[in-house]
Coordinates of C-alpha atoms (C1' of nucleotides) in Angstrom, one line a residue:
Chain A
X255 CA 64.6 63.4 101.4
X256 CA 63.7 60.5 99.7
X257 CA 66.1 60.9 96.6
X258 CA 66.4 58.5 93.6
X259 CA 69.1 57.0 91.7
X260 CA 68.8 59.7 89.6
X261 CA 68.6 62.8 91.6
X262 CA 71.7 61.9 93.1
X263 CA 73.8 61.7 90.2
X264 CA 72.0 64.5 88.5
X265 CA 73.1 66.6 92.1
X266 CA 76.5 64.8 91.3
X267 CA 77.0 66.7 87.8
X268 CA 75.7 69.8 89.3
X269 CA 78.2 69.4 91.8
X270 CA 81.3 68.6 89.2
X271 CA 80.5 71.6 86.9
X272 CA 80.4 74.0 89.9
X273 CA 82.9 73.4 92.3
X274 CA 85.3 70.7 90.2
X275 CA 86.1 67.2 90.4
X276 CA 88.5 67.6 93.8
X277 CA 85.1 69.1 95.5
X278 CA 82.7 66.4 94.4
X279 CA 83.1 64.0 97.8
X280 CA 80.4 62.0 99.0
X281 CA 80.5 64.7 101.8
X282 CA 79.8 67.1 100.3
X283 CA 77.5 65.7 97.2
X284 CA 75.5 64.9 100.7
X285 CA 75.2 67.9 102.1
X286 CA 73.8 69.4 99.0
X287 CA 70.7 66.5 98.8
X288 CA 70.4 67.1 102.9
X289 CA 71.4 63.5 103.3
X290 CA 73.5 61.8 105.3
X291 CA 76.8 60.8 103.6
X292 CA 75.8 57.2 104.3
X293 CA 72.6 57.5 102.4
X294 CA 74.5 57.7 99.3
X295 CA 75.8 54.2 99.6
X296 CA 71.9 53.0 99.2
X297 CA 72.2 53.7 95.7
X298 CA 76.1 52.9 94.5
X299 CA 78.2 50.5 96.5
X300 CA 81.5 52.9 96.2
X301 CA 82.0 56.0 95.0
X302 CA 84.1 55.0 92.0
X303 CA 80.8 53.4 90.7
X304 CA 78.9 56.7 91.3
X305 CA 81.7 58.7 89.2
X306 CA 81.1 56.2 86.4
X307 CA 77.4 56.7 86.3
X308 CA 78.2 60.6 86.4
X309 CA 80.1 59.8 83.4
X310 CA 77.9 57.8 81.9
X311 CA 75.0 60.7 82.2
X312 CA 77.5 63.6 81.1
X313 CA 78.2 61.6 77.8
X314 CA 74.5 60.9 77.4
X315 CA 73.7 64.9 78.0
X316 CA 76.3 65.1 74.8
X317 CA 74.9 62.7 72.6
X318 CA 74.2 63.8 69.1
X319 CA 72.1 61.8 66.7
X320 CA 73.8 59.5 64.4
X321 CA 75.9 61.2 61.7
X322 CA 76.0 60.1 57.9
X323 CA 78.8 60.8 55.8
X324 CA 81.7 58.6 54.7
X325 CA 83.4 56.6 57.7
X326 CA 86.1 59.3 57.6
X327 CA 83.2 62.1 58.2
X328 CA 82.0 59.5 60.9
X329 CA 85.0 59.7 62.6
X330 CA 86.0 62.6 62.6
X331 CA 82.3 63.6 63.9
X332 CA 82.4 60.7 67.2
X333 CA 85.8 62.6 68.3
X334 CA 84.0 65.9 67.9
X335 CA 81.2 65.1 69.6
X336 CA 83.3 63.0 72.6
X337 CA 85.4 66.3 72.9
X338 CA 81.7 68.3 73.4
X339 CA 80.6 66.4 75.6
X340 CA 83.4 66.4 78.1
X341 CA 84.0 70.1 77.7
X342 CA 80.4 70.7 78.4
X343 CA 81.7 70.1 82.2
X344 CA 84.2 71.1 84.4
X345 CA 86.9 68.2 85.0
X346 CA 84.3 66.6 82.1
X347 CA 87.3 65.1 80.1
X348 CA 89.1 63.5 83.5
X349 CA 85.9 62.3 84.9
X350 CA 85.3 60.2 81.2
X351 CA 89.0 59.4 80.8
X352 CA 89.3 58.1 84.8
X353 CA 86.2 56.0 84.4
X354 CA 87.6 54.9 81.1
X355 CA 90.8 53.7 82.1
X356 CA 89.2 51.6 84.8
X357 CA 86.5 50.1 82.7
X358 CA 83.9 51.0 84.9
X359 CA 81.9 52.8 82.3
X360 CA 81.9 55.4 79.3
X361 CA 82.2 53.1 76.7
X362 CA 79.7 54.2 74.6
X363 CA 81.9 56.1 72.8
X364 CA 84.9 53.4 72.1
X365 CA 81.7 51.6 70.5
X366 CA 80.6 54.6 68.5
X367 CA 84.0 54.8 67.2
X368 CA 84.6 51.0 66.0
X369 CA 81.1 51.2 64.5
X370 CA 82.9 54.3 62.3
X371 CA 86.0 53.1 62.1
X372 CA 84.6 49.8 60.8
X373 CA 83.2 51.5 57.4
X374 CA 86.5 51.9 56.3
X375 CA 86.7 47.9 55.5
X376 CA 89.8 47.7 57.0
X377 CA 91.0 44.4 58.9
X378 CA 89.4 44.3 62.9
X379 CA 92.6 44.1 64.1
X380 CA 93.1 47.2 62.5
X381 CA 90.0 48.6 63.4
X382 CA 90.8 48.0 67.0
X383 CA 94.2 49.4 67.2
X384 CA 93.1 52.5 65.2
X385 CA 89.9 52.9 67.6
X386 CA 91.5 53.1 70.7
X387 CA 94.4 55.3 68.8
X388 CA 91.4 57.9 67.8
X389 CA 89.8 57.4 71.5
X390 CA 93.2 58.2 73.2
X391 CA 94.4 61.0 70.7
X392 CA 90.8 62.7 72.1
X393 CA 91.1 61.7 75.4
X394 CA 94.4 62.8 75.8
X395 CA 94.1 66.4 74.2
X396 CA 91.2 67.2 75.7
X397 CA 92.0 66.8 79.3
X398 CA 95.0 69.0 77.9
X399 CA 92.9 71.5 76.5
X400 CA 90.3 71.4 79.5
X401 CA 93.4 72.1 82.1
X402 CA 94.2 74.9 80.1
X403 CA 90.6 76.2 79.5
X404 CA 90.5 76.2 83.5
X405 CA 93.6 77.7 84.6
X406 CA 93.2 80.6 82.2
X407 CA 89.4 81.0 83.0
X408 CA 90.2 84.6 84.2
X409 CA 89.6 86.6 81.4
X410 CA 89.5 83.8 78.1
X411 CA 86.6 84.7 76.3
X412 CA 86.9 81.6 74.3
X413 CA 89.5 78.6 73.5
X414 CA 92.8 78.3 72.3
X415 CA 91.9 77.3 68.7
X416 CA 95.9 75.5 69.0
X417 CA 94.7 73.0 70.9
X418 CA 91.5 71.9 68.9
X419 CA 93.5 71.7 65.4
X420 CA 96.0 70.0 67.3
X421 CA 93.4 67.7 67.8
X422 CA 91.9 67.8 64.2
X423 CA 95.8 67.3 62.5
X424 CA 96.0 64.5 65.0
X425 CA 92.8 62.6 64.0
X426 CA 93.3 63.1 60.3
X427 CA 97.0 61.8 60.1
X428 CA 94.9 58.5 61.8
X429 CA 92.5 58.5 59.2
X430 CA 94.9 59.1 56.1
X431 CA 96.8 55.9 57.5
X432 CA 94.0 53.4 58.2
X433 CA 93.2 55.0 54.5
X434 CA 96.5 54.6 53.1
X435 CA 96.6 50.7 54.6
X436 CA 93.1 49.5 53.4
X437 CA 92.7 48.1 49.3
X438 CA 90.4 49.7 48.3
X439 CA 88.1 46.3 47.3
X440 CA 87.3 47.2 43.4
X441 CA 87.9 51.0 42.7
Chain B
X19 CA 116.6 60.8 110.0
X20 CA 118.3 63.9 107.9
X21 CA 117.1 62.5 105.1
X22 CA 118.0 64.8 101.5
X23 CA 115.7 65.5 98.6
X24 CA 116.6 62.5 97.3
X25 CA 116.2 60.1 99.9
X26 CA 112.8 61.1 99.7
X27 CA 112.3 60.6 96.2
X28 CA 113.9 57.0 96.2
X29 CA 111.4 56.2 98.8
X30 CA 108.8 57.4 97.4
X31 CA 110.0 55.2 94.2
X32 CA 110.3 52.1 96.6
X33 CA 106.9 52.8 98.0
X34 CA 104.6 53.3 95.0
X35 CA 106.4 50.1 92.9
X36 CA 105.6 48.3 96.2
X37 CA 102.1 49.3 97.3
X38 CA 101.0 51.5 94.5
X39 CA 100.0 55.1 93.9
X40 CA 96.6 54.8 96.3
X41 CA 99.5 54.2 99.1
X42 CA 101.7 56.4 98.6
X43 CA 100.4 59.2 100.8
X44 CA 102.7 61.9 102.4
X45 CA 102.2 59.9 106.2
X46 CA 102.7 56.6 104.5
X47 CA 106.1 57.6 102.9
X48 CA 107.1 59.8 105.9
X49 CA 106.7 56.1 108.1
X50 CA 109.0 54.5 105.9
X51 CA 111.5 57.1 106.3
X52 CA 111.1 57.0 109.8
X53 CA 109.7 60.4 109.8
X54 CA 107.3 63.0 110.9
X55 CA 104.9 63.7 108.0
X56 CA 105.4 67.2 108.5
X57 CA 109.1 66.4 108.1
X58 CA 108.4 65.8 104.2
X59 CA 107.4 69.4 103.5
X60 CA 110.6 70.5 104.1
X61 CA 111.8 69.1 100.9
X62 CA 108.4 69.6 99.2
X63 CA 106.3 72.2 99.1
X64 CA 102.8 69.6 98.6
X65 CA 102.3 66.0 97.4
X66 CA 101.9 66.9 93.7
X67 CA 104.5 68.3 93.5
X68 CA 106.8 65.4 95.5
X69 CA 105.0 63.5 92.7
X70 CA 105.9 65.4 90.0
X71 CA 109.7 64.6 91.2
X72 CA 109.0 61.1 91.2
X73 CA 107.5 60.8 87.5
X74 CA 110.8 62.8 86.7
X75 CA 113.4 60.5 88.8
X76 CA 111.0 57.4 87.3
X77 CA 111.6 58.5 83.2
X78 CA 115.4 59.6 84.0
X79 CA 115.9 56.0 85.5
X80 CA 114.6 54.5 81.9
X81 CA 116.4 56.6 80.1
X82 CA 118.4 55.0 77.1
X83 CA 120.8 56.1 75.1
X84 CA 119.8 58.6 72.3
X85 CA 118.8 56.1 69.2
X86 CA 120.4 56.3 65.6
X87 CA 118.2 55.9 62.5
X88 CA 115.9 57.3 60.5
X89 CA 113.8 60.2 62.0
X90 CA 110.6 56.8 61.8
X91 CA 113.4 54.5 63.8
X92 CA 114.4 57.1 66.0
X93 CA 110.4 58.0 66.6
X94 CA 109.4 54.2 67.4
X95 CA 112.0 54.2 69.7
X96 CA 111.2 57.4 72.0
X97 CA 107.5 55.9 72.2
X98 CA 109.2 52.5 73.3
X99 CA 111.0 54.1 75.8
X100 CA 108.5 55.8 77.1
X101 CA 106.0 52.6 77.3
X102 CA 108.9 50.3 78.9
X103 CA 109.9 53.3 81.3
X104 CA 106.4 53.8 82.8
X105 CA 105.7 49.9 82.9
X106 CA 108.9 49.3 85.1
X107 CA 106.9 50.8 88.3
X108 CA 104.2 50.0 89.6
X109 CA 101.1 52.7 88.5
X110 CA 104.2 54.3 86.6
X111 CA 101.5 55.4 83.8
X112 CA 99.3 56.6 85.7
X113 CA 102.3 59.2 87.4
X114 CA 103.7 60.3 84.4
X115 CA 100.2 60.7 82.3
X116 CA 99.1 63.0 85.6
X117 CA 101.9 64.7 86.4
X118 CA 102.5 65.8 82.4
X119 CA 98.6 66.6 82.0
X120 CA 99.3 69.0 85.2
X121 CA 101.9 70.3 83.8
X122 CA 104.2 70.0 86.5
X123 CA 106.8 67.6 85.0
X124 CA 107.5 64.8 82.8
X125 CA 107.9 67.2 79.9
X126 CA 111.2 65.3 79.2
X127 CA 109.4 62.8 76.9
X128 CA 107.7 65.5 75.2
X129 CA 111.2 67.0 73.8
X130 CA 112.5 63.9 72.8
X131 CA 109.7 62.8 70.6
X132 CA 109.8 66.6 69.4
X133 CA 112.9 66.6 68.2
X134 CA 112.8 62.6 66.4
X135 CA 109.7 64.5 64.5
X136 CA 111.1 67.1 63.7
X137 CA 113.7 65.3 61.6
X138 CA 110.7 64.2 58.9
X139 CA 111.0 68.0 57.9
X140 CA 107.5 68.7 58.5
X141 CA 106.0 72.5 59.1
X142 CA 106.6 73.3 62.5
X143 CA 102.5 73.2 63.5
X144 CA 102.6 69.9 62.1
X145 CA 105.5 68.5 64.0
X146 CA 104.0 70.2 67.2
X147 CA 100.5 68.5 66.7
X148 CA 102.0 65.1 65.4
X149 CA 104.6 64.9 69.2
X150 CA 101.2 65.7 71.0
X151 CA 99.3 62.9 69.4
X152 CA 101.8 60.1 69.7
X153 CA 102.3 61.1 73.3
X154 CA 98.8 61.1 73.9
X155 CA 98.6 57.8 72.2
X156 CA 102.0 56.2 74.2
X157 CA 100.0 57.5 77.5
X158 CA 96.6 56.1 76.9
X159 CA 97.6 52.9 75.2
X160 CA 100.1 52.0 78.3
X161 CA 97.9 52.9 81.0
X162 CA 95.4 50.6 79.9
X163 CA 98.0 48.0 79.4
X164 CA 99.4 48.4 82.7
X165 CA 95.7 48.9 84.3
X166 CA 94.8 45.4 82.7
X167 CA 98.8 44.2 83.6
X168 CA 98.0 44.8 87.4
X169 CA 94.4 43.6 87.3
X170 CA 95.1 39.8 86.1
X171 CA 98.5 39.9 87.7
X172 CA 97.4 36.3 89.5
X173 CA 98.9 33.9 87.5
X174 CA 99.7 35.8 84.2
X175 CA 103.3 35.2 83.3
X176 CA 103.6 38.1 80.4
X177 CA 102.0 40.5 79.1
X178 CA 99.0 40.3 76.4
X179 CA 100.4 41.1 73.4
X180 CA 97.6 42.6 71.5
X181 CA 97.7 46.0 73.9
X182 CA 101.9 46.1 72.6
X183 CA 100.7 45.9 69.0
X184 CA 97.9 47.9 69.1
X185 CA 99.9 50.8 70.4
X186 CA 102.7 50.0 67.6
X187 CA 100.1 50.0 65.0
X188 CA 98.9 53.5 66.4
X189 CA 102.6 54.5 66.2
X190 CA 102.9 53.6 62.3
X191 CA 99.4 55.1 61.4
X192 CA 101.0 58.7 62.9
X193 CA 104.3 58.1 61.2
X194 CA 102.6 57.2 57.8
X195 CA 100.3 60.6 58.3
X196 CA 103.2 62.7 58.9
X197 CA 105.4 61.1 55.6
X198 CA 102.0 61.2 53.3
X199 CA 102.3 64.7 54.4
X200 CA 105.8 65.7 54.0
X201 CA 107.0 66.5 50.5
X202 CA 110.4 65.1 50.4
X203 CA 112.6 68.3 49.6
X204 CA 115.3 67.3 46.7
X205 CA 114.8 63.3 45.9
Chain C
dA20 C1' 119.1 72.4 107.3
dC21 C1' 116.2 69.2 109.0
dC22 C1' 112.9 67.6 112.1
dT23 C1' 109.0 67.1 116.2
dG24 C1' 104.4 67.6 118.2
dA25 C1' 100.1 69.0 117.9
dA26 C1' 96.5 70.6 115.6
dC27 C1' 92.9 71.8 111.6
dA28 C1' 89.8 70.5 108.4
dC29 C1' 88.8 67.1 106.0
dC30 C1' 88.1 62.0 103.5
dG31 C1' 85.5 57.0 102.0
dT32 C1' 83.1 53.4 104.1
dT33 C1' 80.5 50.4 107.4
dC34 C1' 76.7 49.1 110.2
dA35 C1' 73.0 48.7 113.4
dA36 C1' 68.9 50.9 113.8
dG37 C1' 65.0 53.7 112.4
dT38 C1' 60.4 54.8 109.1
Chain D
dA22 C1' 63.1 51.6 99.9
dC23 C1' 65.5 55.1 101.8
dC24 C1' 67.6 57.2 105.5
dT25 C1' 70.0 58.5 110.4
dG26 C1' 73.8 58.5 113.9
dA27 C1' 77.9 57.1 115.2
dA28 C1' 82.0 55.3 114.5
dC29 C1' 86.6 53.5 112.1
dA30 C1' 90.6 54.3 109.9
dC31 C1' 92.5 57.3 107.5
dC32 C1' 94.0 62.0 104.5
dG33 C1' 97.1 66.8 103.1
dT34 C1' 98.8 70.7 105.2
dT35 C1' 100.3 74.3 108.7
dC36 C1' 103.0 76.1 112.2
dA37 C1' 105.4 77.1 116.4
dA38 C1' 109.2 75.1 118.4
dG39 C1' 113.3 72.3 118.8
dT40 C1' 118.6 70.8 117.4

DNA sequence: ACCTGAACACCGTTCAAGT
DNA sequence: ACCTGAACACCGTTCAAGT
């Protein structure tokens, strides 16, 4: 078949987003390039590393150009787009947060978010704590919100808006305190 | 054997703090009870949900007396808990953050942390949104501090404090949202 | 109530060998 | 560079049958 790098992780997404993470086995992804399973493992070593490519590509597929703003606006437009992205798949926002958690990839956006967090002037250490607060607070209600996209998928039309203010009061409580702790320099 | 519900559990306990969640399979924990793996779906009706019984046993066996305080004090300490709880096992983040995103258990953290909120007087959406956050926070902040716990555990005596911090400094950037919020009723 | 024995339909990964 | 064929060492779950 003669398949690339690519093809197989753009086979891999197509995989995730119609049969679900629990479907997406080397088997199987195989079976839809007409390759042996064992092929795969000419392009990634395991399939944890494949999963973090797909990751990788799904957040890429999500990327939005740079916003301007204030560093609040920033923020609050990196979480937005983070939650996109992974909704924009099935299992999108376990497949990121998995990958994540291991540090095999989809760090892009934990950059994204220090770069925006950083305008605020407030101390790095303070910066860093209140980037992987933001990154966790999305992480963690989206997977939420996903699960409960999918298991009422009969019938929704479109999303519990409770879940995506949760996430919007969530984010702008972290914002008023980096706010509330950072001097303004000379007002 | 005639093993009960919660022989199986306790094993299950023993076998994931020793060998860790990629171990703990159904024939794995059935060998260790001496048992047929068929035997274990007798007292459970499939893994997850044996699993979901575990995360539960595995919060109820860090459970600590209900904390005095302020409504802040008594806030700090439910996400304390919570951390130290999950830390004392083996993969106990990972567990609890799976089983609760499922929705199949662990919902006793949830309540607690509801109600220390609730004490601030905030609007009910408000409290509801603020519990989800620090939970998702709590979750997020100790997985990766138990993922990176287990991954340089050659050697390392305690833990890295910057991963503690950084999740107590989320915890206070909530709080202060939620007071900056909360008109206090009669000064 | 609790368990056995046997089966079903799968997994990820390795490795020598092919083109 | 990319793939085959065959194997290894596993999975979760079901179900008739036993005590």
């Amino acid at each position: 078949m003669r398949n690339h790098r690519e093809d197989v992780v753009d086979q891999a997404l197509r995989v995730l987003d119609t049969y679900g993470l629990a479907d997406l086995t080397m088997r199987r992804l195989a079976k839809e390039l007409g390759v042996q399973p064992s092929a795969l493992y000419h392009h990634f070593p395991s399939k944890q590393l494949l999963l973090a490519a797909v990751a990788d590509e799904l957040l890429a597929r999500g990327a939005r150009p740079e916003p301007d703003g204030t560093w609040e606006e920033q923020s609050r437009a990196c979480c937005t787009q983070l939650r996109d992205a992974m909704l924009a798949y099935r299992d999108g926002a376990e497949v990121v947060a998995t990958v994540h958690a291991f540090g095999l990839g989809a760090q892009a956006p934990e950059r994204a978010l220090a770069d925006a967090v950083a305008g605020s002037g407030a101390a790095p250490d303070l910066v860093r704590a209140a980037t992987r607060t933001l990154l966790h607070l999305v992480f963690g209600h989206t997977l939420d919100e996903q699960t409960h996209l999918q298991a009422g998928s009969a019938g929704a039309i479109d999303d519990d808006p409770r879940d995506r203010s949760d996430l919007e009061v969530g984010v702008g409580l972290v914002l008023d305190g980096i706010r509330a702790r950072t001097a303004a320099p000379h007002p």
